[in-house]
Amino acid sequence: MNNIFPGLPLIESPMFPALKAEWELTEEEERIADDLHEKGYAVFNFPDTELDSRINRIQQHLGPHYGIDFDNPASDKTVGERRVQDAWQFDEDVRAIAANEAVIDLLSKLYGRKAFPFQTLNFPVGTQQDAHSDSVHFSSLPERFMCGVWLAMEDIDPNAGPLFYYPGSHRWPIMTNALIGRRGYGSDLNSAQDPYGPAWRALCEVHGAERELFLPSKGQALIWSANLLHGGSCQHDPALTRWSQVTHYYFEDCIYYTPAFSDEAIGQLDLRNLLSISNGERQPNKYLGEDVHPSKIVKSERKSTFRKIKRKLIKSIGIYFD
Ligand SMILES: O=C(O)CCC(=O)C(=O)O
Ligand SMILES: [Fe+2]
């Protein structure tokens, strides 16, 4: 496929219609690609014949981690821990869902680079998280090579704090520190999302955007693109559960970093040291096929200091050297 912009995921490329004409996609893959391109999310049936038994085992195994009384239908399920991060490290079913080969193949096809899962979150209830895009937590260089897959592990009740999202918001400016005039490197935050809330609210207002709720049946999943604005709506009935798993994916041959704690323009990147959930191996930060080490970034800072001194010398005594 002749792709003039390999630095953009295929589904986010302005050349998407032309690329699609050359792509070999099934009807279902084409629907998913169209939805991601136009709306920034796509719904699909999770391709795993053992899903029901995996879900049962996950609920049994992770249940005690939350400190919630699941046996009493009337108990408040929103007390205690609302999530377990990276349960894939000790729960084979969480790992199998994250590393599902059919999902990885689909994502790799849609993005044009090989996908790998790097983080799991398991929720027994709604998160009630404010609207945000995951790109302030996890981004890549080139940008947009990240996505989330949200899997419903039961039928989701409208009063259980369903996931919400703003269709089309993936096309809005990507939220960065430069955009809101903030320095991030070395900063300390309770939540990486905090500084950007007013900016996201302003974008929603100016676009007159309306949120949509995701009310899936058990076994349905939703892919969201890196810059789609989403969150968890208010859980009106605290006695309900909302079992779900989110897996976050990156794509190979990128730099992986946390934008909330980075200032990209001056080379200050809060790099991530990632493991692929698929094989447990480290996924090096790469740029155009070559490994990128944090020392290289520091080195280029040193280089620019050297350049400054050099320029001063040239100006003051007319010496030139290279
Ligand atoms: O499940 C939710 O309510 C939101 C989860 C979320 O935003 C995330 O995992 O990135
Ligand atoms: Fe999120």
GROMACS .gro file of C-alpha atoms and ligand atoms in nm:
model
  333
    1MET     CA    1   0.000   0.000   0.000
    2ASN     CA    2   0.145   0.336  -0.099
    3ASN     CA    3   0.105   0.541   0.219
    4ILE     CA    4   0.243   0.893   0.198
    5PHE     CA    5   0.183   0.956   0.572
    6PRO     CA    6   0.319   0.655   0.766
    7GLY     CA    7   0.339   0.886   1.070
    8LEU     CA    8  -0.040   0.872   1.107
    9PRO     CA    9  -0.254   0.569   1.189
   10LEU     CA   10  -0.425   0.456   0.864
   11ILE     CA   11  -0.770   0.517   1.014
   12GLU     CA   12  -0.673   0.873   1.113
   13SER     CA   13  -0.506   0.966   0.783
   14PRO     CA   14  -0.656   1.237   0.560
   15MET     CA   15  -0.586   0.985   0.280
   16PHE     CA   16  -0.816   0.730   0.447
   17PRO     CA   17  -1.065   0.697   0.154
   18ALA     CA   18  -0.785   0.637  -0.098
   19LEU     CA   19  -0.602   0.399   0.137
   20LYS     CA   20  -0.922   0.208   0.202
   21ALA     CA   21  -0.971   0.146  -0.168
   22GLU     CA   22  -0.638  -0.044  -0.175
   23TRP     CA   23  -0.689  -0.220   0.156
   24GLU     CA   24  -0.821  -0.573   0.179
   25LEU     CA   25  -1.090  -0.538   0.445
   26THR     CA   26  -1.386  -0.759   0.522
   27GLU     CA   27  -1.724  -0.585   0.541
   28GLU     CA   28  -1.707  -0.585   0.922
   29GLU     CA   29  -1.349  -0.450   0.926
   30GLU     CA   30  -1.456  -0.174   0.687
   31ARG     CA   31  -1.745  -0.072   0.915
   32ILE     CA   32  -1.507  -0.058   1.213
   33ALA     CA   33  -1.251   0.143   1.012
   34ASP     CA   34  -1.520   0.390   0.895
   35ASP     CA   35  -1.652   0.437   1.248
   36LEU     CA   36  -1.305   0.500   1.389
   37HIS     CA   37  -1.223   0.744   1.112
   38GLU     CA   38  -1.547   0.941   1.136
   39LYS     CA   39  -1.649   0.912   1.502
   40GLY     CA   40  -1.328   0.812   1.684
   41TYR     CA   41  -1.478   0.492   1.824
   42ALA     CA   42  -1.613   0.159   1.700
   43VAL     CA   43  -1.816  -0.116   1.864
   44PHE     CA   44  -1.756  -0.487   1.795
   45ASN     CA   45  -1.832  -0.828   1.941
   46PHE     CA   46  -1.533  -0.950   2.138
   47PRO     CA   47  -1.391  -1.249   1.946
   48ASP     CA   48  -1.337  -1.509   2.220
   49THR     CA   49  -1.538  -1.832   2.242
   50GLU     CA   50  -1.432  -1.876   2.608
   51LEU     CA   51  -1.532  -1.526   2.713
   52ASP     CA   52  -1.819  -1.626   2.948
   53SER     CA   53  -1.605  -1.860   3.152
   54ARG     CA   54  -1.318  -1.609   3.160
   55ILE     CA   55  -1.555  -1.342   3.294
   56ASN     CA   56  -1.682  -1.578   3.567
   57ARG     CA   57  -1.329  -1.663   3.675
   58ILE     CA   58  -1.218  -1.296   3.670
   59GLN     CA   59  -1.512  -1.195   3.890
   60GLN     CA   60  -1.431  -1.475   4.138
   61HIS     CA   61  -1.058  -1.407   4.139
   62LEU     CA   62  -1.058  -1.024   4.145
   63GLY     CA   63  -1.372  -0.981   4.360
   64PRO     CA   64  -1.184  -0.991   4.695
   65HIS     CA   65  -0.941  -0.720   4.574
   66TYR     CA   66  -1.211  -0.452   4.575
   67GLY     CA   67  -1.334  -0.475   4.937
   68ILE     CA   68  -1.697  -0.474   4.814
   69ASP     CA   69  -1.979  -0.698   4.939
   70PHE     CA   70  -2.085  -0.850   4.606
   71ASP     CA   71  -2.307  -1.116   4.771
   72ASN     CA   72  -2.560  -0.865   4.901
   73PRO     CA   73  -2.764  -0.723   4.607
   74ALA     CA   74  -2.849  -0.408   4.809
   75SER     CA   75  -2.496  -0.325   4.929
   76ASP     CA   76  -2.315  -0.013   4.807
   77LYS     CA   77  -2.076  -0.137   4.538
   78THR     CA   78  -1.908   0.200   4.494
   79VAL     CA   79  -1.721   0.182   4.826
   80GLY     CA   80  -1.358   0.069   4.836
   81GLU     CA   81  -1.128   0.020   4.538
   82ARG     CA   82  -1.295   0.081   4.208
   83ARG     CA   83  -1.026  -0.069   3.993
   84VAL     CA   84  -0.738  -0.310   3.974
   85GLN     CA   85  -0.458  -0.204   3.746
   86ASP     CA   86  -0.247  -0.459   3.558
   87ALA     CA   87  -0.424  -0.766   3.692
   88TRP     CA   88  -0.284  -0.936   3.377
   89GLN     CA   89   0.031  -0.993   3.584
   90PHE     CA   90  -0.148  -1.243   3.811
   91ASP     CA   91  -0.471  -1.334   3.629
   92GLU     CA   92  -0.440  -1.545   3.314
   93ASP     CA   93  -0.792  -1.457   3.191
   94VAL     CA   94  -0.729  -1.082   3.214
   95ARG     CA   95  -0.406  -1.145   3.022
   96ALA     CA   96  -0.581  -1.356   2.758
   97ILE     CA   97  -0.843  -1.085   2.698
   98ALA     CA   98  -0.571  -0.820   2.663
   99ALA     CA   99  -0.356  -1.035   2.438
  100ASN     CA  100  -0.644  -1.161   2.217
  101GLU     CA  101  -0.477  -1.226   1.882
  102ALA     CA  102  -0.781  -1.139   1.670
  103VAL     CA  103  -0.808  -0.798   1.840
  104ILE     CA  104  -0.434  -0.735   1.800
  105ASP     CA  105  -0.452  -0.831   1.430
  106LEU     CA  106  -0.752  -0.603   1.378
  107LEU     CA  107  -0.586  -0.304   1.549
  108SER     CA  108  -0.260  -0.364   1.363
  109LYS     CA  109  -0.446  -0.364   1.033
  110LEU     CA  110  -0.641  -0.047   1.115
  111TYR     CA  111  -0.337   0.148   1.238
  112GLY     CA  112  -0.070   0.020   0.996
  113ARG     CA  113   0.174  -0.078   1.274
  114LYS     CA  114   0.179  -0.385   1.498
  115ALA     CA  115  -0.030  -0.331   1.813
  116PHE     CA  116   0.070  -0.452   2.159
  117PRO     CA  117  -0.128  -0.434   2.486
  118PHE     CA  118   0.058  -0.263   2.771
  119GLN     CA  119  -0.192  -0.193   3.050
  120THR     CA  120  -0.513  -0.345   3.187
  121LEU     CA  121  -0.774  -0.193   3.418
  122ASN     CA  122  -1.053  -0.403   3.571
  123PHE     CA  123  -1.355  -0.221   3.709
  124PRO     CA  124  -1.644  -0.373   3.910
  125VAL     CA  125  -1.838  -0.040   3.904
  126GLY     CA  126  -1.850   0.285   3.708
  127THR     CA  127  -1.543   0.510   3.727
  128GLN     CA  128  -1.743   0.838   3.723
  129GLN     CA  129  -1.432   0.993   3.563
  130ASP     CA  130  -1.455   1.339   3.409
  131ALA     CA  131  -1.430   1.372   3.032
  132HIS     CA  132  -1.070   1.329   2.918
  133SER     CA  133  -0.869   1.189   2.633
  134ASP     CA  134  -0.616   0.921   2.720
  135SER     CA  135  -0.353   1.102   2.517
  136VAL     CA  136  -0.250   1.314   2.820
  137HIS     CA  137  -0.162   0.991   3.002
  138PHE     CA  138  -0.025   0.787   2.715
  139SER     CA  139   0.094   0.929   2.394
  140SER     CA  140   0.338   0.836   2.125
  141LEU     CA  141   0.572   1.002   1.879
  142PRO     CA  142   0.448   1.003   1.612
  143GLU     CA  143   0.124   1.082   1.792
  144ARG     CA  144  -0.211   0.893   1.788
  145PHE     CA  145  -0.057   0.542   1.790
  146MET     CA  146  -0.250   0.445   2.105
  147CYS     CA  147  -0.603   0.320   2.167
  148GLY     CA  148  -0.822   0.172   2.436
  149VAL     CA  149  -1.051  -0.130   2.414
  150TRP     CA  150  -1.337  -0.127   2.666
  151LEU     CA  151  -1.504  -0.468   2.717
  152ALA     CA  152  -1.845  -0.509   2.883
  153MET     CA  153  -1.825  -0.802   3.124
  154GLU     CA  154  -2.200  -0.786   3.190
  155ASP     CA  155  -2.502  -0.610   3.033
  156ILE     CA  156  -2.458  -0.244   3.129
  157ASP     CA  157  -2.745  -0.072   3.307
  158PRO     CA  158  -2.802   0.302   3.235
  159ASN     CA  159  -2.790   0.362   3.615
  160ALA     CA  160  -2.456   0.184   3.661
  161GLY     CA  161  -2.241   0.478   3.541
  162PRO     CA  162  -2.190   0.376   3.178
  163LEU     CA  163  -1.893   0.487   2.972
  164PHE     CA  164  -1.965   0.806   2.774
  165TYR     CA  165  -1.785   0.970   2.484
  166TYR     CA  166  -1.813   1.265   2.247
  167PRO     CA  167  -1.835   1.133   1.889
  168GLY     CA  168  -1.596   1.314   1.657
  169SER     CA  169  -1.390   1.470   1.939
  170HIS     CA  170  -1.084   1.273   1.818
  171ARG     CA  171  -1.050   1.545   1.551
  172TRP     CA  172  -1.020   1.827   1.804
  173PRO     CA  173  -0.671   1.958   1.893
  174ILE     CA  174  -0.471   1.706   2.093
  175MET     CA  175  -0.437   1.835   2.448
  176THR     CA  176  -0.074   1.914   2.534
  177ASN     CA  177   0.101   2.139   2.783
  178ALA     CA  178   0.210   2.368   2.497
  179LEU     CA  179  -0.155   2.410   2.400
  180ILE     CA  180  -0.263   2.529   2.743
  181GLY     CA  181   0.058   2.720   2.825
  182ARG     CA  182   0.181   2.496   3.105
  183ARG     CA  183   0.518   2.338   3.179
  184GLY     CA  184   0.488   1.968   3.261
  185TYR     CA  185   0.835   1.814   3.298
  186GLY     CA  186   0.909   1.742   3.664
  187SER     CA  187   0.565   1.869   3.773
  188ASP     CA  188   0.362   1.699   4.041
  189LEU     CA  189  -0.010   1.626   3.996
  190ASN     CA  190  -0.275   1.432   4.185
  191SER     CA  191  -0.429   1.340   3.854
  192ALA     CA  192  -0.259   1.378   3.517
  193GLN     CA  193  -0.594   1.504   3.383
  194ASP     CA  194  -0.640   1.794   3.624
  195PRO     CA  195  -0.475   2.079   3.426
  196TYR     CA  196  -0.677   2.009   3.111
  197GLY     CA  197  -1.036   1.996   3.244
  198PRO     CA  198  -1.122   2.361   3.164
  199ALA     CA  199  -0.977   2.327   2.813
  200TRP     CA  200  -1.178   2.013   2.738
  201ARG     CA  201  -1.494   2.177   2.872
  202ALA     CA  202  -1.428   2.482   2.650
  203LEU     CA  203  -1.391   2.257   2.345
  204CYS     CA  204  -1.718   2.078   2.425
  205GLU     CA  205  -1.894   2.411   2.458
  206VAL     CA  206  -1.757   2.568   2.142
  207HIS     CA  207  -1.849   2.256   1.941
  208GLY     CA  208  -2.190   2.224   2.106
  209ALA     CA  209  -2.088   1.861   2.160
  210GLU     CA  210  -2.330   1.607   2.300
  211ARG     CA  211  -2.212   1.305   2.492
  212GLU     CA  212  -2.333   0.956   2.404
  213LEU     CA  213  -2.363   0.668   2.650
  214PHE     CA  214  -2.229   0.322   2.576
  215LEU     CA  215  -2.493   0.070   2.684
  216PRO     CA  216  -2.351  -0.259   2.561
  217SER     CA  217  -2.454  -0.617   2.620
  218LYS     CA  218  -2.208  -0.850   2.784
  219GLY     CA  219  -1.930  -0.936   2.536
  220GLN     CA  220  -1.953  -0.617   2.331
  221ALA     CA  221  -1.645  -0.397   2.317
  222LEU     CA  222  -1.558  -0.047   2.207
  223ILE     CA  223  -1.230   0.079   2.060
  224TRP     CA  224  -1.158   0.446   2.130
  225SER     CA  225  -0.890   0.639   1.950
  226ALA     CA  226  -0.613   0.820   2.138
  227ASN     CA  227  -0.777   1.161   2.127
  228LEU     CA  228  -1.145   1.066   2.177
  229LEU     CA  229  -1.292   1.252   2.474
  230HIS     CA  230  -1.458   1.002   2.709
  231GLY     CA  231  -1.527   0.932   3.075
  232GLY     CA  232  -1.752   0.750   3.320
  233SER     CA  233  -2.102   0.891   3.375
  234CYS     CA  234  -2.261   0.928   3.719
  235GLN     CA  235  -2.352   0.597   3.884
  236HIS     CA  236  -2.712   0.667   3.991
  237ASP     CA  237  -2.766   0.330   4.157
  238PRO     CA  238  -2.473   0.240   4.388
  239ALA     CA  239  -2.607  -0.113   4.437
  240LEU     CA  240  -2.535  -0.202   4.074
  241THR     CA  241  -2.213  -0.341   3.934
  242ARG     CA  242  -2.055  -0.245   3.602
  243TRP     CA  243  -1.793  -0.511   3.539
  244SER     CA  244  -1.560  -0.408   3.261
  245GLN     CA  245  -1.203  -0.443   3.142
  246VAL     CA  246  -1.008  -0.172   2.964
  247THR     CA  247  -0.694  -0.268   2.777
  248HIS     CA  248  -0.468   0.005   2.648
  249TYR     CA  249  -0.264  -0.063   2.335
  250TYR     CA  250   0.034   0.104   2.178
  251PHE     CA  251   0.187   0.030   1.838
  252GLU     CA  252   0.544  -0.071   1.754
  253ASP     CA  253   0.819   0.162   1.633
  254CYS     CA  254   0.713   0.466   1.838
  255ILE     CA  255   0.833   0.667   2.136
  256TYR     CA  256   0.600   0.610   2.433
  257TYR     CA  257   0.568   0.884   2.693
  258THR     CA  258   0.339   1.071   2.934
  259PRO     CA  259   0.251   1.415   2.789
  260ALA     CA  260   0.118   1.555   3.120
  261PHE     CA  261   0.477   1.542   3.251
  262SER     CA  262   0.657   1.638   2.930
  263ASP     CA  263   0.751   1.947   2.733
  264GLU     CA  264   0.795   1.803   2.385
  265ALA     CA  265   0.924   2.118   2.217
  266ILE     CA  266   1.237   2.128   2.434
  267GLY     CA  267   1.301   1.755   2.429
  268GLN     CA  268   1.185   1.691   2.786
  269LEU     CA  269   0.996   1.366   2.759
  270ASP     CA  270   0.865   1.157   3.046
  271LEU     CA  271   0.944   0.830   2.868
  272ARG     CA  272   0.766   0.505   2.950
  273ASN     CA  273   0.945   0.178   3.004
  274LEU     CA  274   0.689  -0.069   2.870
  275LEU     CA  275   0.628  -0.439   2.875
  276SER     CA  276   0.410  -0.602   2.611
  277ILE     CA  277   0.135  -0.803   2.777
  278SER     CA  278   0.146  -1.042   2.478
  279ASN     CA  279   0.493  -1.181   2.551
  280GLY     CA  280   0.603  -1.007   2.875
  281GLU     CA  281   0.897  -0.853   2.689
  282ARG     CA  282   1.021  -0.497   2.703
  283GLN     CA  283   0.903  -0.275   2.418
  284PRO     CA  284   1.182  -0.029   2.347
  285ASN     CA  285   1.109   0.331   2.259
  286LYS     CA  286   1.189   0.361   1.889
  287TYR     CA  287   1.199   0.635   1.632
  288LEU     CA  288   1.202   0.541   1.263
  289GLY     CA  289   1.331   0.195   1.340
  290GLU     CA  290   1.607   0.291   1.586
  291ASP     CA  291   1.607   0.256   1.965
  292VAL     CA  292   1.580   0.582   2.157
  293HIS     CA  293   1.748   0.596   2.498
  294PRO     CA  294   1.680   0.864   2.759
  295SER     CA  295   2.055   0.940   2.753
  296LYS     CA  296   2.019   1.043   2.387
  297ILE     CA  297   1.763   1.305   2.482
  298VAL     CA  298   1.991   1.439   2.758
  299LYS     CA  299   2.278   1.433   2.510
  300SER     CA  300   2.088   1.647   2.264
  301GLU     CA  301   2.021   1.894   2.548
  302ARG     CA  302   2.398   1.904   2.610
  303LYS     CA  303   2.454   1.953   2.239
  304SER     CA  304   2.226   2.252   2.232
  305THR     CA  305   2.414   2.409   2.527
  306PHE     CA  306   2.735   2.351   2.334
  307ARG     CA  307   2.578   2.517   2.029
  308LYS     CA  308   2.483   2.822   2.238
  309ILE     CA  309   2.843   2.862   2.365
  310LYS     CA  310   2.970   2.815   2.010
  311ARG     CA  311   2.738   3.088   1.878
  312LYS     CA  312   2.856   3.327   2.155
  313LEU     CA  313   3.221   3.259   2.069
  314ILE     CA  314   3.157   3.318   1.699
  315LYS     CA  315   2.987   3.648   1.782
  316SER     CA  316   3.242   3.774   2.031
  317ILE     CA  317   3.579   3.674   1.886
  318GLY     CA  318   3.495   3.574   1.533
  319ILE     CA  319   3.627   3.219   1.577
  320TYR     CA  320   3.454   2.952   1.374
  321PHE     CA  321   3.488   2.581   1.436
  322ASP     CA  322   3.272   2.273   1.399
  323LIG     O1  323  -1.466   0.298   3.219
  323LIG     C1  324  -1.473   0.419   3.235
  323LIG     O2  325  -1.567   0.473   3.295
  323LIG     C2  326  -1.363   0.507   3.181
  323LIG     C3  327  -1.231   0.436   3.174
  323LIG     C4  328  -1.123   0.518   3.113
  323LIG     O3  329  -1.137   0.634   3.087
  323LIG     C5  330  -0.994   0.456   3.079
  323LIG     O4  331  -0.967   0.343   3.120
  323LIG     O5  332  -0.914   0.519   3.005
  324FE      FE  333  -0.968   0.710   2.970
   0.00000   0.00000   0.00000
